[in-house]
CSV table of C-alpha atoms and ligand atoms in Angstrom, one decimal:
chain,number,residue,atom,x,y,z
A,62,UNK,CA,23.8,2.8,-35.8
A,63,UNK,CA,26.6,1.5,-33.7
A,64,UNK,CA,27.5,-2.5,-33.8
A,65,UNK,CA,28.9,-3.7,-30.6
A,66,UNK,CA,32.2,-4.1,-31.5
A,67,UNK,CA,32.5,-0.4,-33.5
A,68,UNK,CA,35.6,1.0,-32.5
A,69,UNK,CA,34.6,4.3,-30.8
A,70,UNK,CA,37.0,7.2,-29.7
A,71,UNK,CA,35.6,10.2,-28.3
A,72,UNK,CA,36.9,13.8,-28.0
A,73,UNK,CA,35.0,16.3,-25.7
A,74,UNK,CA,36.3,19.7,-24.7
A,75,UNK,CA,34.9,22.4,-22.2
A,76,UNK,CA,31.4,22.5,-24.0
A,77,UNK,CA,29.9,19.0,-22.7
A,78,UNK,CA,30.6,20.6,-18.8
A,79,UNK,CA,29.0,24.1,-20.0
A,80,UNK,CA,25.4,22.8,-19.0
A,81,UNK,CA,26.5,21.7,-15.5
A,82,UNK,CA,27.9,25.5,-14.9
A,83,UNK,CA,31.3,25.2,-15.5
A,84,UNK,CA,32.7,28.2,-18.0
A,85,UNK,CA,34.2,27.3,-21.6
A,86,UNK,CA,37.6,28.7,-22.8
A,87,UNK,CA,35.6,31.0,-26.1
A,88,UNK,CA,32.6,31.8,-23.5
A,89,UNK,CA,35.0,34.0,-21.4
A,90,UNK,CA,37.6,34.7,-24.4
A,91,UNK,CA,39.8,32.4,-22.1
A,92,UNK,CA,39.7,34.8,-19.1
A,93,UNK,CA,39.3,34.1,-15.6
A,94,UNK,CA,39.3,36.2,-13.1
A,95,UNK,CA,40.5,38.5,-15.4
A,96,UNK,CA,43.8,36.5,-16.0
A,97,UNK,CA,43.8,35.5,-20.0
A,98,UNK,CA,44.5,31.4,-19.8
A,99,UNK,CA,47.7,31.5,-21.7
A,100,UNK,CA,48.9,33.7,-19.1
A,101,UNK,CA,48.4,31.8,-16.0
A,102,UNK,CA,48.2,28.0,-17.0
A,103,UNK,CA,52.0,27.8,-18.2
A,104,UNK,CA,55.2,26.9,-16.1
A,105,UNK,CA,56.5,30.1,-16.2
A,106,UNK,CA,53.7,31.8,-14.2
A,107,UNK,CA,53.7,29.4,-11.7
A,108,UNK,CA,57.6,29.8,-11.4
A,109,UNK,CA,57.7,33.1,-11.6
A,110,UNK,CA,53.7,33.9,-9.6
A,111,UNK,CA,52.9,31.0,-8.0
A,112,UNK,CA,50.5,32.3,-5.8
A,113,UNK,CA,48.8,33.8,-8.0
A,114,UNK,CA,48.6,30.3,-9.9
A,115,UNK,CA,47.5,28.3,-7.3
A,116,UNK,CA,44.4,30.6,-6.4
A,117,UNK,CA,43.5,30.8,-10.2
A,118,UNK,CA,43.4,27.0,-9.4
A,119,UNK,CA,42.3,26.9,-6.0
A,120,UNK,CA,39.0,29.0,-7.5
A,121,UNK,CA,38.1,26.4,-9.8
A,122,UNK,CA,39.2,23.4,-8.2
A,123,UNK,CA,36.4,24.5,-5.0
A,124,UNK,CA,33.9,25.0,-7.7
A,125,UNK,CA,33.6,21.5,-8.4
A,126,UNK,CA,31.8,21.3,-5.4
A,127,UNK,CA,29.2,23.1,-6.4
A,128,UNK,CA,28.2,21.5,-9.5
A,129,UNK,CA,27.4,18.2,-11.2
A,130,UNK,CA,27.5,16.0,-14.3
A,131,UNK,CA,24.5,16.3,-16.7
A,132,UNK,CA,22.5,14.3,-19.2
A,133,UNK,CA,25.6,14.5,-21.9
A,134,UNK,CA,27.9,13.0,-19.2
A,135,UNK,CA,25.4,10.4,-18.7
A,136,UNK,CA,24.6,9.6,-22.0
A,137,UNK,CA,28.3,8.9,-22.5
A,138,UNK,CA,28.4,6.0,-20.2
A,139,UNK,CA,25.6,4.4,-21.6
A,140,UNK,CA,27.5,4.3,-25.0
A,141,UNK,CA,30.4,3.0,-23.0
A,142,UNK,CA,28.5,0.2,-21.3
A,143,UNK,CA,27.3,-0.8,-25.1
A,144,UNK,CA,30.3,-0.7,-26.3
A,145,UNK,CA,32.7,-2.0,-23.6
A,146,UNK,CA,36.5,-2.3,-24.8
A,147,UNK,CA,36.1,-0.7,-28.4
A,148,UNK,CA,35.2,2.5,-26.6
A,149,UNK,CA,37.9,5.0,-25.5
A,150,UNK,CA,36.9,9.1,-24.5
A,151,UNK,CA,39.6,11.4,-24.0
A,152,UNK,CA,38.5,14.5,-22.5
A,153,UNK,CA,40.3,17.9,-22.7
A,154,UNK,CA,38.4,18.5,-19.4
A,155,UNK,CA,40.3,19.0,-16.1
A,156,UNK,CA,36.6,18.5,-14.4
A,157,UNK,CA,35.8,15.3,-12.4
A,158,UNK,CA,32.3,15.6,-13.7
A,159,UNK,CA,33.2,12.4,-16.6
A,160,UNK,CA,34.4,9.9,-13.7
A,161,UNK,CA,31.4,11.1,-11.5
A,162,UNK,CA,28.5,10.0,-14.2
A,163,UNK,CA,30.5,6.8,-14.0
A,164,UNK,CA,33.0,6.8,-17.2
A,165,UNK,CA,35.5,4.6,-16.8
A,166,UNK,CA,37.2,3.9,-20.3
A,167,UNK,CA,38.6,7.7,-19.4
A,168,UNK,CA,42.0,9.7,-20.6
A,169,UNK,CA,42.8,12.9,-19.2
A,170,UNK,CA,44.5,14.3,-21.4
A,171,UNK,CA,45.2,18.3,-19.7
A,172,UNK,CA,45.0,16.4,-16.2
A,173,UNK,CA,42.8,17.1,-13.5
A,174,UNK,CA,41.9,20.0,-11.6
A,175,UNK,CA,41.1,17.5,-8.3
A,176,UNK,CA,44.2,16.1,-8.6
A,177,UNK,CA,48.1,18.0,-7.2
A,178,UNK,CA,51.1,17.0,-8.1
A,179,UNK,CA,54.6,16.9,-6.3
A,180,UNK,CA,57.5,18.1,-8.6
A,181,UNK,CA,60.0,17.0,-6.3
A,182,UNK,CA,59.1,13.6,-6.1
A,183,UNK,CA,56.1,13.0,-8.5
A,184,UNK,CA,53.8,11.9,-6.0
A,185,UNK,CA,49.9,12.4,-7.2
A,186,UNK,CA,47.1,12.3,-5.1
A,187,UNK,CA,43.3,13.5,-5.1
A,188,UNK,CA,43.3,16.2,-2.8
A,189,UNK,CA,39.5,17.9,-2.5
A,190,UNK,CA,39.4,17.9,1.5
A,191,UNK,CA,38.6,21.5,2.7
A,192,UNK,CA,42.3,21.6,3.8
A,193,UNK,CA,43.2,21.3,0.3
A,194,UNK,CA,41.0,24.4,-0.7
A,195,UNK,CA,42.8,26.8,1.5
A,196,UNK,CA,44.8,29.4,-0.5
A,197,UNK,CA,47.5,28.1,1.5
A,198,UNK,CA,50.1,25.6,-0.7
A,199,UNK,CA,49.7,21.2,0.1
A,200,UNK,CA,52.9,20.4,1.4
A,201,UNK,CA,53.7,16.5,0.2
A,202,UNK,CA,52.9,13.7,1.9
A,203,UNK,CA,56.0,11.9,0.6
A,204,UNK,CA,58.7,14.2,0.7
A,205,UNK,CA,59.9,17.5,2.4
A,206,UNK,CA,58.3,19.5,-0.4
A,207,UNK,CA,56.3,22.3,0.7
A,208,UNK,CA,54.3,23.3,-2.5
A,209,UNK,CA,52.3,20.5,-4.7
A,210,UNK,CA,51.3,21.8,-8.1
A,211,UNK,CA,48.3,21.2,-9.7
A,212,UNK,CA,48.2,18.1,-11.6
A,213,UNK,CA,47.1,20.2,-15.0
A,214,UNK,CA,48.9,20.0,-18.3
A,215,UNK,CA,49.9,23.3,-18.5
A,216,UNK,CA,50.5,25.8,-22.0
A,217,UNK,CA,54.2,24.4,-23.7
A,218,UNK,CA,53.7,21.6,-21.5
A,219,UNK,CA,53.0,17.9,-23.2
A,220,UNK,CA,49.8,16.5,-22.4
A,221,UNK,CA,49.1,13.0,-21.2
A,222,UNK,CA,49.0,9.3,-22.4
A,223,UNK,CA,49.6,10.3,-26.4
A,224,UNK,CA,50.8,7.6,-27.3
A,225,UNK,CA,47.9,5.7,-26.2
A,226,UNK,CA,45.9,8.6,-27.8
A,227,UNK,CA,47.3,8.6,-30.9
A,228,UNK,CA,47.2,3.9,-31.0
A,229,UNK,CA,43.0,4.6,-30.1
A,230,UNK,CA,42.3,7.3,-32.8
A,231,UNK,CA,44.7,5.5,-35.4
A,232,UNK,CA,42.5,2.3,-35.3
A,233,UNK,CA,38.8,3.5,-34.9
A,234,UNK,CA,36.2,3.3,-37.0
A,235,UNK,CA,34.0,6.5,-35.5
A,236,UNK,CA,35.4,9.4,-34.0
A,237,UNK,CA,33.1,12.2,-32.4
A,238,UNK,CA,34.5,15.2,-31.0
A,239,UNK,CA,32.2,16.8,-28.8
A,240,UNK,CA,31.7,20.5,-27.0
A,241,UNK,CA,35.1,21.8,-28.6
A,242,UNK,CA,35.8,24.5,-30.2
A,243,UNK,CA,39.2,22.6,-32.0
A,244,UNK,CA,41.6,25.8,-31.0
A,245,UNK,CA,44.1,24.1,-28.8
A,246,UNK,CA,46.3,21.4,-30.1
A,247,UNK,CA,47.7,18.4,-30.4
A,248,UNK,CA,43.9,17.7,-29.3
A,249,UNK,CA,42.7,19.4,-32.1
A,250,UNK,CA,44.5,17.8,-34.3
A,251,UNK,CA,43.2,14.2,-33.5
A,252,UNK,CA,40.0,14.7,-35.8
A,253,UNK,CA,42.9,14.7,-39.0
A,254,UNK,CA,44.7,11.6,-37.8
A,255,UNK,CA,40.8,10.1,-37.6
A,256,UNK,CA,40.1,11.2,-41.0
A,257,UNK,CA,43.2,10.2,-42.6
A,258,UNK,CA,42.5,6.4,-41.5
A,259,UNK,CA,39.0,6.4,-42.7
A,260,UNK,CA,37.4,6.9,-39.5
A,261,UNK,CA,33.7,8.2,-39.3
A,262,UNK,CA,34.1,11.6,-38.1
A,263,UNK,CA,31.0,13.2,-36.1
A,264,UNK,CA,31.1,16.6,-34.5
A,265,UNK,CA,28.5,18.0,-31.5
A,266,UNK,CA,29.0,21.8,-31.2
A,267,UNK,CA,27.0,24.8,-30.2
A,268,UNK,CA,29.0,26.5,-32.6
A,269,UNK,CA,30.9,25.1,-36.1
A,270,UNK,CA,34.5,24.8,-34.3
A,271,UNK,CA,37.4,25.6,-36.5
A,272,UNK,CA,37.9,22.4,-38.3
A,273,UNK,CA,34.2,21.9,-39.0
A,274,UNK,CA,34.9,20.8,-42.5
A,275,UNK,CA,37.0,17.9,-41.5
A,276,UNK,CA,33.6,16.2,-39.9
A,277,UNK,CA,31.8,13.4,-41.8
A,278,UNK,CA,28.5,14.4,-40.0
A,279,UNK,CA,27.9,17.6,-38.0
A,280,UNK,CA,25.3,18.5,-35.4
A,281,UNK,CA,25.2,22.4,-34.4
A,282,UNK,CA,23.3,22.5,-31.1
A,283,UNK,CA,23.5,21.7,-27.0
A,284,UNK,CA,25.5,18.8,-26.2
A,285,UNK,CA,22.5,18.1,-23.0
A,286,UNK,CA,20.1,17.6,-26.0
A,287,UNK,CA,21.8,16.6,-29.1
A,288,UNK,CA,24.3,13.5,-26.7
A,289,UNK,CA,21.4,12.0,-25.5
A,290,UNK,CA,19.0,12.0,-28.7
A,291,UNK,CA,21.9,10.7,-30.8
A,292,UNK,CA,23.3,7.9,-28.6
A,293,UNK,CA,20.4,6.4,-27.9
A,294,UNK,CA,19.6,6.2,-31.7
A,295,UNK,CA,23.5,4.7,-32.0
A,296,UNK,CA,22.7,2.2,-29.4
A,297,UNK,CA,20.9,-1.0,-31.3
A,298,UNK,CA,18.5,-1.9,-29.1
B,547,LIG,C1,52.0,21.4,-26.5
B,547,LIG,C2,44.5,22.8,-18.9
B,547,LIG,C3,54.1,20.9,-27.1
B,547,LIG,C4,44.7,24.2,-18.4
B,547,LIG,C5,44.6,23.2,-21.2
B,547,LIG,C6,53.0,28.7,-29.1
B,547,LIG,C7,53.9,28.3,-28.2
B,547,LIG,C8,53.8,27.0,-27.5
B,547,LIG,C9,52.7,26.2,-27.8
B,547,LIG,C10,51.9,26.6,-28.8
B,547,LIG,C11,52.0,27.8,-29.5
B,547,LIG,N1,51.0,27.9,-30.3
B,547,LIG,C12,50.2,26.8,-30.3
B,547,LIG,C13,50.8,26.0,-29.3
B,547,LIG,C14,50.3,24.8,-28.9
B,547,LIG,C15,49.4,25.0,-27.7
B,547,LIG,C16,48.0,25.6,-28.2
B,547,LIG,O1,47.3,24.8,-28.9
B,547,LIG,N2,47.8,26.9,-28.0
B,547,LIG,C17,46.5,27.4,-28.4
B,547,LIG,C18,46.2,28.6,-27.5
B,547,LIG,C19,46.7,27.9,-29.8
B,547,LIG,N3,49.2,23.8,-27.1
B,547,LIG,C20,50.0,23.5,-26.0
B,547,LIG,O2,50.8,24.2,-25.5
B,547,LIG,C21,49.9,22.0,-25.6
B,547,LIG,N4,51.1,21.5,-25.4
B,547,LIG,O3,51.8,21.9,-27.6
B,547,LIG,O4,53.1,20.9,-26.1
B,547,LIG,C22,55.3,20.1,-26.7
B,547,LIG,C23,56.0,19.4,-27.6
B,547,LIG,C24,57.0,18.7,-27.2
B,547,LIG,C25,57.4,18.7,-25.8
B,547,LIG,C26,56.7,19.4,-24.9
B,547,LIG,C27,55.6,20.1,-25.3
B,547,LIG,C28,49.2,21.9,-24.3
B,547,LIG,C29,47.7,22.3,-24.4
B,547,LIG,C30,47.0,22.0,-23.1
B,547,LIG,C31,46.8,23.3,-22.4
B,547,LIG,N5,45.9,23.1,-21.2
B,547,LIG,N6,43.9,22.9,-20.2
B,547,LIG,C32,43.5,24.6,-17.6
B,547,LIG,O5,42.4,24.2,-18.0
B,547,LIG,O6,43.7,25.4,-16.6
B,547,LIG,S1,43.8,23.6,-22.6
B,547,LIG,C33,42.3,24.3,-22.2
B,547,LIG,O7,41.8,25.0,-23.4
B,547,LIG,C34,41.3,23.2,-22.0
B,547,LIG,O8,41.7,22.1,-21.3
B,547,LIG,C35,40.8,22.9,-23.4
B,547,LIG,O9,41.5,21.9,-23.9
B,547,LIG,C36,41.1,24.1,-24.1
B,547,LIG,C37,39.9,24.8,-24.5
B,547,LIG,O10,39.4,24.1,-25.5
B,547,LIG,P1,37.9,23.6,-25.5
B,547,LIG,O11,37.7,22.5,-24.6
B,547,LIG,O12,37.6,23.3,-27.0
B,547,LIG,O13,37.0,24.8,-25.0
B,547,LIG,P2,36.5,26.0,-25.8
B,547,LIG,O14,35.9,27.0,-24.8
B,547,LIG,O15,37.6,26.5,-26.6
B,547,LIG,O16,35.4,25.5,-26.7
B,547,LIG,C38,34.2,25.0,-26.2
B,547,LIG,C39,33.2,24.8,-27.3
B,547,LIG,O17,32.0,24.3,-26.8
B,547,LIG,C40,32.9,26.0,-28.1
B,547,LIG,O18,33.1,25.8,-29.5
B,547,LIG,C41,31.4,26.2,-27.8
B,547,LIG,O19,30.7,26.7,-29.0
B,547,LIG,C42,30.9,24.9,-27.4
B,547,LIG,N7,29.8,24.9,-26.5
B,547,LIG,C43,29.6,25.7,-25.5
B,547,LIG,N8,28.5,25.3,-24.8
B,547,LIG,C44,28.1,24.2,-25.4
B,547,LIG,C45,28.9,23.9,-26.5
B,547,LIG,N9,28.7,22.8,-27.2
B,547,LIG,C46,27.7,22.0,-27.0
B,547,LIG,N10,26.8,22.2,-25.9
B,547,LIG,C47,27.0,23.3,-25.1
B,547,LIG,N11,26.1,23.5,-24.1
């Protein structure tokens, strides 16, 4: 049972997005179209292949059109709603679907698959038009750059807003990590800092992830059911 002013910081990874029909890393032994992860999300491919990067990118970035957020999205934003400003969820996620059920309290932390970003002069934007989608490069807006990036925190690359990270997981009371498998870091690492200051650390998985032991409380099934059966026990009525 949650008060309303429990401080609340929540983790999810690719497993929360698996029921909408978006792949996890383990499901496809990080491969996509039969590039391993590693390989293709790191600065060096896309300096050294960067067409090849940006249709890895352009492949998934078009499939957000095709799918949708799902009860565990939803049940997220109803937690948020109850608990306001003590509630923070970082997601690991470069899908939209988080923003779409209508999370606001939101981190990014890998960035964002409908977002591309200009190297040259920094300049973000959403770009999900069907000329974006093309497997032709976005040329900026801003500047005379010819070849955006995508806005995704790549392998070796820092990922965003830690500070702010680290500050919300230092001072929470409960931390739940949700649909990860606790394999890439320093995400995976945020369930020690939680533990270290006393937090109450949950964990929602379809498998036990690799630091299972470090959970207070651990639920072993699908986020779609377990999210919205637990939250709505949290939520005092
Ligand atoms: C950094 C964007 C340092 C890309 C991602 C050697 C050299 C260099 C670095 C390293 C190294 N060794 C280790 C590292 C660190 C490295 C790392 O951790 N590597 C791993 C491979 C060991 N990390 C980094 O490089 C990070 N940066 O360290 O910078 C630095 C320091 C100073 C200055 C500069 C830099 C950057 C990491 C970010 C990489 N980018 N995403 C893209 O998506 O294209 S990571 C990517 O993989 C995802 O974003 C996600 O975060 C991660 C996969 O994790 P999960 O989300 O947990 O997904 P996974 O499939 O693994 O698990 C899903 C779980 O859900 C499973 O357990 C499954 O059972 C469960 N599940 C499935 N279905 C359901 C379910 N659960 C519930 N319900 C269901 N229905």
């Amino acid at each position: 049972m949650f008060e309303p002013n429990t401080k609340v910081v929540i983790l999810t990874g690719a497993g929360i997005s698996a029921e909408s029909g978006i792949k996890t890393f383990r499901a496809s032994d990080g491969v996509w179209e039969n590039h391993r992860i590693e390989d293709v999300a790191t600065p060096l491919a896309w300096m050294k292949n960067p067409k090849m990067v940006w249709e890895f990118y352009q492949g998934r970035r078009k499939q957000l059109l095709e799918v949708d957020f799902n009860v565990a999205h939803r049940a997220l934003v109803e937690l948020e709603k109850y608990l306001e400003d003590h509630f923070l969820l970082i997601t690991q996620n470069v899908d939209d679907l988080h923003s779409r059920a209508g999370s606001e309290r939101l981190i990014h932390m890998h960035g964002e698959l409908r977002k591309l970003r200009c190297e040259k002069c920094e300049n973000i934007v959403i770009a999900m038009e069907k000329s974006h989608l093309t497997d032709k490069f976005v040329s900026c807006e801003k500047c005379s750059s010819n070849r955006l990036r995508p806005h995704i925190v790549w392998f070796h690359e820092m990922p965003f807003k830690m500070n702010e990270i680290y500050d919300a997981v230092e001072r929470c009371e409960v931390f739940m990590a949700i649909g990860t498998s606790g394999h890439v870091y320093p995400a995976a690492g945020l369930l020690a800092i939680a533990k270290d200051v006393g937090a109450h650390c949950i964990g929602i998985n379809l498998e036990p992830p690799e630091n299972v032991d470090l959970f207070d409380e651990f639920h072993q099934g699908l986020a779609g059911e377990l999210v919205p059966e637990l939250i709505s026990k949290w939520i005092k009525k």
